[in-house]
mmCIF file of C-alpha atoms in Angstrom:
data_model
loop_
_atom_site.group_PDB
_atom_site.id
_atom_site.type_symbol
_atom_site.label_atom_id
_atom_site.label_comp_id
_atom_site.label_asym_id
_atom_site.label_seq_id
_atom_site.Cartn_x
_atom_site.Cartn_y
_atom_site.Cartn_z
ATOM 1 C CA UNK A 1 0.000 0.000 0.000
ATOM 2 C CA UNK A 2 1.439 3.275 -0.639
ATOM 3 C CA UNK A 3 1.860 5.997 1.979
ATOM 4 C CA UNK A 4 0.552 9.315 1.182
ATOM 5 C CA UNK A 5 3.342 11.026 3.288
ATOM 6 C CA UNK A 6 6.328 9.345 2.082
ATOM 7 C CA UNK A 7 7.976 11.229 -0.597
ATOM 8 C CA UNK A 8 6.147 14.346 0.339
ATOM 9 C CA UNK A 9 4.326 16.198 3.490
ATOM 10 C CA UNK A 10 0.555 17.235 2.593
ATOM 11 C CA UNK A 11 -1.075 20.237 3.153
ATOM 12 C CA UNK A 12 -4.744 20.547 3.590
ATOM 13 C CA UNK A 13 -6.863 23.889 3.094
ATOM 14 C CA UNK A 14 -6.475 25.764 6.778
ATOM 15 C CA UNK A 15 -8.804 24.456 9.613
ATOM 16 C CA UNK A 16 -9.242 26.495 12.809
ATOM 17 C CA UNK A 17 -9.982 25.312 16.399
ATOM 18 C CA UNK A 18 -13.178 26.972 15.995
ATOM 19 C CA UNK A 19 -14.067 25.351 12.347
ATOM 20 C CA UNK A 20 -13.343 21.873 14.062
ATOM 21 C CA UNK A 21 -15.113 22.576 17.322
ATOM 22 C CA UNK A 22 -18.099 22.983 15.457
ATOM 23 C CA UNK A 23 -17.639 19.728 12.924
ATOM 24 C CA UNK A 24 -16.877 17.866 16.178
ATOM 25 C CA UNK A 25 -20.126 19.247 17.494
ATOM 26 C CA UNK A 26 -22.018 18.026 14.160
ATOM 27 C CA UNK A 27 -20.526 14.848 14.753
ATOM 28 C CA UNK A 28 -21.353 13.998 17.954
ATOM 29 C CA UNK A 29 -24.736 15.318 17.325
ATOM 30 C CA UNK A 30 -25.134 12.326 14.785
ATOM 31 C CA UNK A 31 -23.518 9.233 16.497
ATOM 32 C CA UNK A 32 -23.916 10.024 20.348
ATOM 33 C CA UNK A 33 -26.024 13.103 21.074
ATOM 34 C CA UNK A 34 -25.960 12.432 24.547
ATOM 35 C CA UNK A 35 -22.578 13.286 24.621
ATOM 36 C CA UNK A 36 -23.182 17.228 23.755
ATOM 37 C CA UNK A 37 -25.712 16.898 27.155
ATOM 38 C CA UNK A 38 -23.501 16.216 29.658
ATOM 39 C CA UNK A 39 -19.384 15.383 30.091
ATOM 40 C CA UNK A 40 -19.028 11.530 29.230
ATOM 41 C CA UNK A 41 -16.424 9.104 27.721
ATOM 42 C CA UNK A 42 -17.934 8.380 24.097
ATOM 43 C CA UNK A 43 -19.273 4.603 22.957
ATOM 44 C CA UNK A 44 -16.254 3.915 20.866
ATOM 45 C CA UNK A 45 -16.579 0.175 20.468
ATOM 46 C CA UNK A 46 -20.344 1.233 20.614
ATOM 47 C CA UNK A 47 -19.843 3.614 17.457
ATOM 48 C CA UNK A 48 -16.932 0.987 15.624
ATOM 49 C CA UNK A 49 -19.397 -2.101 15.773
ATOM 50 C CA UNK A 50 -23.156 0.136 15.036
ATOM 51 C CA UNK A 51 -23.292 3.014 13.953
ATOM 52 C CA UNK A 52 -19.671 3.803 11.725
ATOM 53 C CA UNK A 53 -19.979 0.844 9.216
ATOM 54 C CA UNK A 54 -23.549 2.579 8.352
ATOM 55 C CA UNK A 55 -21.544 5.700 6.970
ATOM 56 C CA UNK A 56 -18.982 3.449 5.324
ATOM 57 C CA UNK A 57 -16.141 3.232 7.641
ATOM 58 C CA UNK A 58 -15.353 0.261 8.617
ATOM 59 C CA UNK A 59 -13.056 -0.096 11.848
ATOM 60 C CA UNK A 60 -10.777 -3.461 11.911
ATOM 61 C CA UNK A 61 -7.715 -5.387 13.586
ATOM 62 C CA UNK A 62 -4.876 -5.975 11.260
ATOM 63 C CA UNK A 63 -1.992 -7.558 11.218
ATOM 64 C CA UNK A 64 1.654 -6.719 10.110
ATOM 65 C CA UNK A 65 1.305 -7.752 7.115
ATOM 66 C CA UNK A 66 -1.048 -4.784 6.387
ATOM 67 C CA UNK A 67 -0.298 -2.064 9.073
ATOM 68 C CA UNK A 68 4.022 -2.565 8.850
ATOM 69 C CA UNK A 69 5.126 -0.416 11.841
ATOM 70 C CA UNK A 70 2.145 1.588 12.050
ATOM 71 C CA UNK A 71 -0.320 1.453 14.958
ATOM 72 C CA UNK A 72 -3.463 1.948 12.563
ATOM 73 C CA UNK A 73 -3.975 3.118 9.429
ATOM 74 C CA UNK A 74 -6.671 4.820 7.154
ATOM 75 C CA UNK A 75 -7.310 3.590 3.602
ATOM 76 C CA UNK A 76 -9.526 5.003 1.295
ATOM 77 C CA UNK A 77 -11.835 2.000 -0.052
ATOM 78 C CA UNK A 78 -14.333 1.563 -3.042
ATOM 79 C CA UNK A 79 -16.408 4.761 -3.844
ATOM 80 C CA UNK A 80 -17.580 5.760 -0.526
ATOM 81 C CA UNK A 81 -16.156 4.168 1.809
ATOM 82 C CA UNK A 82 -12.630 4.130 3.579
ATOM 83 C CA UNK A 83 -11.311 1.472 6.056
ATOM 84 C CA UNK A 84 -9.401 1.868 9.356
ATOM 85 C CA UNK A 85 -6.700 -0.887 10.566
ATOM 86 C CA UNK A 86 -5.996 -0.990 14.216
ATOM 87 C CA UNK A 87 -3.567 -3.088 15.690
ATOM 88 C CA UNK A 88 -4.948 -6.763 17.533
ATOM 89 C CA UNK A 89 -4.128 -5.464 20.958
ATOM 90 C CA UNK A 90 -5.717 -1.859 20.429
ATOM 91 C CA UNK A 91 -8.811 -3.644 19.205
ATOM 92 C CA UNK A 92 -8.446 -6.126 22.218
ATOM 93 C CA UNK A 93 -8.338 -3.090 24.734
ATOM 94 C CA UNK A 94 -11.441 -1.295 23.294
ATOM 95 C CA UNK A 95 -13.205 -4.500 24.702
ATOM 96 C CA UNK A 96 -11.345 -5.686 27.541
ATOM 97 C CA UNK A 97 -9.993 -2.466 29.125
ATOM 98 C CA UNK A 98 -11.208 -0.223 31.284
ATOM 99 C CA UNK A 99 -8.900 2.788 30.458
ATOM 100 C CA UNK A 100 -8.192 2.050 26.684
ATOM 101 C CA UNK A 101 -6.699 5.868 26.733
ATOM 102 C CA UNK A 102 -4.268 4.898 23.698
ATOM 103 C CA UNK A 103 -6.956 3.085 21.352
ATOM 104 C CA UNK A 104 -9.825 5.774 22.128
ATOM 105 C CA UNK A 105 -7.773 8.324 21.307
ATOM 106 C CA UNK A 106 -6.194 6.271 18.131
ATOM 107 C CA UNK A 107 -9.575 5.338 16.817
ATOM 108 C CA UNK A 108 -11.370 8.673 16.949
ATOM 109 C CA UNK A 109 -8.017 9.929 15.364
ATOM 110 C CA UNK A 110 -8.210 7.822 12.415
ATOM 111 C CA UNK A 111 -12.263 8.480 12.573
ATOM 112 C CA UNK A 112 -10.952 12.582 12.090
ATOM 113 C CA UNK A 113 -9.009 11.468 9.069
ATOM 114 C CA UNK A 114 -12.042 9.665 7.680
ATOM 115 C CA UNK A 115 -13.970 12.959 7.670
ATOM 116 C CA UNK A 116 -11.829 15.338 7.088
ATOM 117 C CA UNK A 117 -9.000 14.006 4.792
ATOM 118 C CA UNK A 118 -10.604 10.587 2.983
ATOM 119 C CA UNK A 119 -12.884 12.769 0.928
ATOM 120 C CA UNK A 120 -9.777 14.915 -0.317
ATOM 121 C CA UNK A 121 -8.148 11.992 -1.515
ATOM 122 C CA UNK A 122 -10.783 10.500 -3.235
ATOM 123 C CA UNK A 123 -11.831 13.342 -5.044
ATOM 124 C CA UNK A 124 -7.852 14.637 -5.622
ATOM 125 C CA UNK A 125 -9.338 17.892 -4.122
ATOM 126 C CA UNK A 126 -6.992 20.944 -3.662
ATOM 127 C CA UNK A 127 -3.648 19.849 -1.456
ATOM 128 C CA UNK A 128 -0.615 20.944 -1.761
ATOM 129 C CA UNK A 129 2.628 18.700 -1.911
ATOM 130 C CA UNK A 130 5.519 19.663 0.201
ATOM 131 C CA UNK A 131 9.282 18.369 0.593
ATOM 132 C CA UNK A 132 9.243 16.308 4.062
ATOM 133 C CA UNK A 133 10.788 19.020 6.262
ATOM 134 C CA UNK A 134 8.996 21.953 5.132
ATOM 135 C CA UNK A 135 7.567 23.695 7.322
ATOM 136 C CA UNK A 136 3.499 23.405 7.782
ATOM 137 C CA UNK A 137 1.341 25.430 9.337
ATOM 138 C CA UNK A 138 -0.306 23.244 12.269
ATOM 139 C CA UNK A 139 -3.565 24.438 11.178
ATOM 140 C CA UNK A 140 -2.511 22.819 7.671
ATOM 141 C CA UNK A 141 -1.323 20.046 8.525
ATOM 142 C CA UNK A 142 -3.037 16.599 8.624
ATOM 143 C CA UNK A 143 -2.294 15.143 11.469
ATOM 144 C CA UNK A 144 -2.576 18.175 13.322
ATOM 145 C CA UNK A 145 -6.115 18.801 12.036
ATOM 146 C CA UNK A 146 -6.676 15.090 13.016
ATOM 147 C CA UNK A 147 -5.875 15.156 16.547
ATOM 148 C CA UNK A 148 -7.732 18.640 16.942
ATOM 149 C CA UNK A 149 -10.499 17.038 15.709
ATOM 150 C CA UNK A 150 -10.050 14.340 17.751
ATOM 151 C CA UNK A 151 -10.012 15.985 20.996
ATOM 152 C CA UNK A 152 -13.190 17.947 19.818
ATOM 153 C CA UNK A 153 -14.895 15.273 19.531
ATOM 154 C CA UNK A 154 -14.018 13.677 22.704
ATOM 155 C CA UNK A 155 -13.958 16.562 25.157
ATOM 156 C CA UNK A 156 -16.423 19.215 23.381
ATOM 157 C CA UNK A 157 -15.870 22.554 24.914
ATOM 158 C CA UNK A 158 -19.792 22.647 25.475
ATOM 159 C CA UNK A 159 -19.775 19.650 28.618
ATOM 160 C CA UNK A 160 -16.147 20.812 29.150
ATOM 161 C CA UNK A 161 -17.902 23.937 31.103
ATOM 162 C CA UNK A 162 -19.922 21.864 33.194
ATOM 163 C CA UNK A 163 -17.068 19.699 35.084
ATOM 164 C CA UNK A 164 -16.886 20.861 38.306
ATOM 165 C CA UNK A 165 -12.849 21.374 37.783
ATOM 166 C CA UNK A 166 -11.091 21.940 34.650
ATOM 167 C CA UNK A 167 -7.904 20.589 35.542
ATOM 168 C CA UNK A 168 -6.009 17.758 33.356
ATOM 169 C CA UNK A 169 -6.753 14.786 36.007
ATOM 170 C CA UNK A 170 -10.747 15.796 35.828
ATOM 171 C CA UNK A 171 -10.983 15.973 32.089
ATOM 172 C CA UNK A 172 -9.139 12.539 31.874
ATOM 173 C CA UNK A 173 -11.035 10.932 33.975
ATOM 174 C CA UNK A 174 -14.229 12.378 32.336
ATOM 175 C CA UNK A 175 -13.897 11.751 29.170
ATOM 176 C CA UNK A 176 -11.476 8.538 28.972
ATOM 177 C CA UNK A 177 -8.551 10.107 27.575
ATOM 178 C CA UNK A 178 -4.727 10.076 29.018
ATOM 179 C CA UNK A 179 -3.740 13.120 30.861
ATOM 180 C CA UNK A 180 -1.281 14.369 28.525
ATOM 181 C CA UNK A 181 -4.201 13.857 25.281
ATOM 182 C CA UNK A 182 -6.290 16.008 27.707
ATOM 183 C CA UNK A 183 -3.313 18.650 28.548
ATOM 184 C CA UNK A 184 -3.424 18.865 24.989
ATOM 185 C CA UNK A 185 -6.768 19.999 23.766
ATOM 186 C CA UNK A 186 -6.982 22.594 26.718
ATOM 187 C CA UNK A 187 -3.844 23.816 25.319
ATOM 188 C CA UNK A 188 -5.514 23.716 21.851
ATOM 189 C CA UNK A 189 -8.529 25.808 23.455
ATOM 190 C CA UNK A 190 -6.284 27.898 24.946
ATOM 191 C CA UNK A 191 -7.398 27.301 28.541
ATOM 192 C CA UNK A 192 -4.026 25.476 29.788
ATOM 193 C CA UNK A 193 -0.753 27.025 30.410
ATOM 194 C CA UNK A 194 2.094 25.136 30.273
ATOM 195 C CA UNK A 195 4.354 27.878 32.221
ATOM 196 C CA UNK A 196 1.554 27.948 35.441
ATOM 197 C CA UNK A 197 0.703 24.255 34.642
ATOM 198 C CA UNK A 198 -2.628 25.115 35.581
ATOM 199 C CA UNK A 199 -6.269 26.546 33.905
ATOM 200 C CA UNK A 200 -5.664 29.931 32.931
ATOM 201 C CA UNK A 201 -8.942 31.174 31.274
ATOM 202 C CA UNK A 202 -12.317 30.372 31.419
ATOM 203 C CA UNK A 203 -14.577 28.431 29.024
ATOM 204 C CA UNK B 1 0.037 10.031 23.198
ATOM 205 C CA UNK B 2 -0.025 11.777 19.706
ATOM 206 C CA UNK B 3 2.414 11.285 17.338
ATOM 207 C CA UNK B 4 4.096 8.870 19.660
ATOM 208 C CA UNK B 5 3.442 5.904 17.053
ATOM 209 C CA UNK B 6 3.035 6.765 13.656
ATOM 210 C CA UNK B 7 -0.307 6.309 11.904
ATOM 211 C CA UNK B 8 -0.843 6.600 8.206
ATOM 212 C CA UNK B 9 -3.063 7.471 5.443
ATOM 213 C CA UNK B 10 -3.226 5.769 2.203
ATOM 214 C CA UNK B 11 -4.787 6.507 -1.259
ATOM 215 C CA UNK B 12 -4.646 3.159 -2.318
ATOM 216 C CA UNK B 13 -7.776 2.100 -3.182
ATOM 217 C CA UNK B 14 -8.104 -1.458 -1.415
ATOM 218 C CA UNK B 15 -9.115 -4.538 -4.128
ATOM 219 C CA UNK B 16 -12.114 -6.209 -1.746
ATOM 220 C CA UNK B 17 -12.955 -9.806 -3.757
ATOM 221 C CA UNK B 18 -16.698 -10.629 -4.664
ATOM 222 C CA UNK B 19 -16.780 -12.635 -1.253
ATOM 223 C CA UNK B 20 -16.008 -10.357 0.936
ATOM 224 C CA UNK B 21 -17.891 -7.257 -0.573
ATOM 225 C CA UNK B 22 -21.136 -9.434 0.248
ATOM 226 C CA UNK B 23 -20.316 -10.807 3.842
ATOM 227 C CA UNK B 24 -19.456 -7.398 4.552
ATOM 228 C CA UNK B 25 -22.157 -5.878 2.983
ATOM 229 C CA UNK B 26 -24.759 -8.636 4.243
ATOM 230 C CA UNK B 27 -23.315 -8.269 7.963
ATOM 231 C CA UNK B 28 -23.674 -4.373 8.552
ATOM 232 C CA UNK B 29 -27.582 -5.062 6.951
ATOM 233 C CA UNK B 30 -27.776 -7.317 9.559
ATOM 234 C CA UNK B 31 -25.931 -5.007 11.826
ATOM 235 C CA UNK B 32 -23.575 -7.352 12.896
ATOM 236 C CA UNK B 33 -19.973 -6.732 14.419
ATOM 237 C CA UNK B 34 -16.948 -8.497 12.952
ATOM 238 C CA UNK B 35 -16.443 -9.491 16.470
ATOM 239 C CA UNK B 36 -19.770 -10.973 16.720
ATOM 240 C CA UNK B 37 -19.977 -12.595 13.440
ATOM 241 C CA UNK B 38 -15.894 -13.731 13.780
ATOM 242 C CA UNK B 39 -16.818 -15.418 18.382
ATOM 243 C CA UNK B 40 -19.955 -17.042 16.178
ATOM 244 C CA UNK B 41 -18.118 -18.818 13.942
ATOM 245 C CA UNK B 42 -14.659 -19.451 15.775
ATOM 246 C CA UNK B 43 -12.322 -17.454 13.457
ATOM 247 C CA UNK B 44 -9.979 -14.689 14.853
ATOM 248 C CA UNK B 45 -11.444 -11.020 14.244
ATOM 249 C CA UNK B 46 -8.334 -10.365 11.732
ATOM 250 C CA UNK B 47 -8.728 -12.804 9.785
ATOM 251 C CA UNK B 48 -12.742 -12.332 9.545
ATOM 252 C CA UNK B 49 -11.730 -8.714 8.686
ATOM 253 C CA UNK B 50 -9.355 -9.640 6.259
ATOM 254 C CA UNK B 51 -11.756 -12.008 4.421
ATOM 255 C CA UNK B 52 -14.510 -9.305 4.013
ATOM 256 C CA UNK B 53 -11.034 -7.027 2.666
ATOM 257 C CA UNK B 54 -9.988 -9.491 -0.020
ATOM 258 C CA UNK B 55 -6.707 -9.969 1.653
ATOM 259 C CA UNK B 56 -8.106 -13.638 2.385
ATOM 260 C CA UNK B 57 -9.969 -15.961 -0.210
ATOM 261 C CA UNK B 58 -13.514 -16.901 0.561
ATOM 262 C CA UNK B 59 -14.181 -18.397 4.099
ATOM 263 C CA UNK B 60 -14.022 -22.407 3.483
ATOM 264 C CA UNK B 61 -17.282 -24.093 3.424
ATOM 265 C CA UNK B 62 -17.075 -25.767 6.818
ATOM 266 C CA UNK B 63 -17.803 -21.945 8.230
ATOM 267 C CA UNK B 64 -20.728 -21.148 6.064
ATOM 268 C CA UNK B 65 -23.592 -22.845 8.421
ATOM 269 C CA UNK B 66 -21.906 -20.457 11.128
ATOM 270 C CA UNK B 67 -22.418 -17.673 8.942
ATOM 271 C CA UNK B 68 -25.624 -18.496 7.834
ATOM 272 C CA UNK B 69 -26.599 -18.483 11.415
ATOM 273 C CA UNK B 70 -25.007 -15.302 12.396
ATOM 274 C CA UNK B 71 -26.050 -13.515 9.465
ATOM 275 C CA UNK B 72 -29.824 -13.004 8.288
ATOM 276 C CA UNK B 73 -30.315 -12.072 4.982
ATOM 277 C CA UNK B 74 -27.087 -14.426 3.783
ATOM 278 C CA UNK B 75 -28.166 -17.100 1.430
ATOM 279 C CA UNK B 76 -25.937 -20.441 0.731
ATOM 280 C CA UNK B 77 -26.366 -19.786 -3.230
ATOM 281 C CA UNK B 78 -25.184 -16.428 -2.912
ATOM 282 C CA UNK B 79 -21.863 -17.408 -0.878
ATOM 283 C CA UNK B 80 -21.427 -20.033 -3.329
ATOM 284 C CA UNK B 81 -21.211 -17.782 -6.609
ATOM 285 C CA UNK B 82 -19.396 -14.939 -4.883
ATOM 286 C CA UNK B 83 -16.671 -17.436 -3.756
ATOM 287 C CA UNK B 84 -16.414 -18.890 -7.013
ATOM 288 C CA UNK B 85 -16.266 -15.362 -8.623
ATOM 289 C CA UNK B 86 -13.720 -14.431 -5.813
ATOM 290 C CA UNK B 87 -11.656 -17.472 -6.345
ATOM 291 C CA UNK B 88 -8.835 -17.651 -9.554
ATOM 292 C CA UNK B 89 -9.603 -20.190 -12.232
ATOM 293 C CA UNK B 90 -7.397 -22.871 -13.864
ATOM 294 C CA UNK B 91 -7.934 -23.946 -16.951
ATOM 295 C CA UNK B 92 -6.123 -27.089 -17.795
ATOM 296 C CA UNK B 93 -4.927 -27.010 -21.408
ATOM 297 C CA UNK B 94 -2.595 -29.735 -21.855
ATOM 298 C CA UNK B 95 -5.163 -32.337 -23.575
ATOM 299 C CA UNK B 96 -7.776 -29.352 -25.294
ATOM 300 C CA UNK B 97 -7.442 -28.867 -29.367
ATOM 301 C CA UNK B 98 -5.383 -26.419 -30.660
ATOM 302 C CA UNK B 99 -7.773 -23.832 -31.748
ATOM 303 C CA UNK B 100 -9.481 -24.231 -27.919
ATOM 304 C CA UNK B 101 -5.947 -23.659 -26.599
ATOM 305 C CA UNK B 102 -6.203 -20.288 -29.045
ATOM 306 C CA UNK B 103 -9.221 -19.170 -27.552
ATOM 307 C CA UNK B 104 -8.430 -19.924 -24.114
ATOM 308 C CA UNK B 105 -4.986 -18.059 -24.025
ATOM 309 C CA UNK B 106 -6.870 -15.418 -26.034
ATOM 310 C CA UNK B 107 -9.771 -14.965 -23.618
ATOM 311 C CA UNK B 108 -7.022 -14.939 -20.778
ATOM 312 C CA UNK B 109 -4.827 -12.469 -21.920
ATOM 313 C CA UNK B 110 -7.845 -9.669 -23.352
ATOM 314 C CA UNK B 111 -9.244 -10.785 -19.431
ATOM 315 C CA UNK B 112 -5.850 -9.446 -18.293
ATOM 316 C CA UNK B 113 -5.633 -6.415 -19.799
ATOM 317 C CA UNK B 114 -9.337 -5.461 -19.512
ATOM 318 C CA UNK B 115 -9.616 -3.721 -22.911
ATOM 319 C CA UNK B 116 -12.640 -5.269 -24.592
ATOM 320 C CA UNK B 117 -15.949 -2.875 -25.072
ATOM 321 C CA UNK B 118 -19.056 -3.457 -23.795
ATOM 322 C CA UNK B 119 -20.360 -4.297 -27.343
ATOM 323 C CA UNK B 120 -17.259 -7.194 -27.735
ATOM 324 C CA UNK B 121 -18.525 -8.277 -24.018
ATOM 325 C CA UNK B 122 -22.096 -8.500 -25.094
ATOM 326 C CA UNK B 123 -21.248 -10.390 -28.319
ATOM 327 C CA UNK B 124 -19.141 -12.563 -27.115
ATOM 328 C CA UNK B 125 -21.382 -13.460 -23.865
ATOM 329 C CA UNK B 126 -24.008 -14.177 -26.221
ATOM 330 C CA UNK B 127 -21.950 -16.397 -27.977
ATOM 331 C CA UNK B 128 -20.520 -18.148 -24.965
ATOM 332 C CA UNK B 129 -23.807 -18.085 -23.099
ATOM 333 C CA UNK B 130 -26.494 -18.036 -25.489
ATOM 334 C CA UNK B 131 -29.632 -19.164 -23.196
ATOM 335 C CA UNK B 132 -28.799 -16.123 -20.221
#
């Protein structure tokens, strides 16, 4: 399979917090409303096995063979549809685990790809090729836009406000995401500061 | 977490076999999960997945009651032509005349390139198979 990244870095049209933040909310408002109600960790094994394959994306282990050194990988598939290969044990932990922080996070990731980016490819869309070290703009670049998107769509700023505490332990614990994934996306809202380690603003 | 193992896109569009397309297909109808469909039938969930993905030929016979019972709307016929559509075909030449040997390596190599029209198709489909 080839790798869209490996002779060049891609840049997608700009995406802002705010753009995403939105798309996350549109999201969630399709495949687990609930989840704009109040702060909770989303279905993900819920959403893989019932409601994703209905919008053609199809979530499955793979082995080496398929995924090399890769933890998971998206591939665009047929006319509509795009598949997403997980390693065994990530798919294994999504069942069996109570904190799968890693293969949440991973998941919804590659879910963000599949909605913003598989559509691009398919259709050849505007992107613009890069040498590998460029420089990108975050807010052009893929995987930057994908983990954005992915923390939007974990830990919504809406049910963010309504946690009694908006430190990094709190929002973890919430939503089912690692600390550092949570540190993260309040940095990305700009409510974290990594100087005071602390909340510095206010939803 | 991010970035900390590398995760890929690709825009190679994956080759899913005849097989596959329709278990796949058949099982979200049914709405299905691999994992349910693969702990039914006593297959791993890879290898489930990488049936209904073409990586794997058709599941072997001795699963298809399993399926059958896992997945309404799955019919024995139509497992049985999709795995013989998904499987590759020998042709054994060795003992055939020489103008069959002409048509067969003929037929295989236009079959390989994929270059016939749909008007050659249709005329030589009626030819071939003149009471469908």
């Amino acid at each position: 399979m080839s790798d869209i990244t490996r002779d060049s870095a891609l840049m997608m049209p700009g995406l802002s917090m705010a753009c995403l933040e939105a798309l996350g909310a549109g999201v969630l408002s399709v495949f687990q409303p609930s989840a704009l109600l109040s702060p909770q960790p989303l279905d993900i094994a819920g959403w893989i096995d019932r409601i994703l394959p209905r919008f053609g994306v199809h979530v499955a282990p793979a082995g080496e063979s398929e995924l090399g050194d890769c933890a998971a990988l998206t591939i665009v598939s047929g006319n509509f549809e795009c598949e997403i290969l997980i390693r065994e044990w990530m798919w294994n932990d999504l069942a069996n685990e109570t904190r799968p922080n890693f293969a949440r996070a991973t998941v919804v990731h590659e879910i963000a790809h599949a909605i913003l980016h598989v559509p691009m490819l398919r259709s050849g869309a505007a992107m613009e090729s890069v040498e590998p070290d460029a420089p990108v703009p975050a807010f052009r670049d893929p995987e930057w836009q994908a983990w954005a998107f992915a923390g939007c769509i974990l830990m919504p700023r809406r049910t963010l406000t309504m946690l009694a505490q908006l430190d990094t332990e709190t929002v973890a614990d919430a939503y089912i995401v690692s600390a550092q994934f949570a540190q993260a996306h309040l940095k990305r809202l700009k409510i974290f500061s990594e100087a005071n380690n602390d909340v510095v603003g206010r939803l | 977490m991010e970035g900390k193992l590398p995760t890929k896109m690709s825009d190679t569009i994956t080759r899913s076999t005849r097989f596959g397309s329709y278990l796949r297909a058949s099982r979200v109808e049914a709405r299905r999960s691999l994992r349910e469909v693969a702990d039914a039938i006593g297959i791993s969930h890879v290898y489930l997945g990488e049936v209904e993905r073409g990586v794997r030929g058709p599941l072997m016979e001795s699963h298809w009651d399993g399926l059958l019972a896992a997945i309404p709307g799955l019919t024995r016929a139509e497992l049985k032509r999709t795995a013989q559509m998904s499987r590759a075909l020998e042709i054994d030449l060795s003992t055939a005349p020489a103008r069959y040997q002409d048509l067969a390596i003929a037929l295989a190599r236009r079959f390989k390139r994929r270059d016939l029209s749909d008007a050659e198709l249709s005329r030589l489909l009626k030819v071939l198979k003149p009471d469908e």
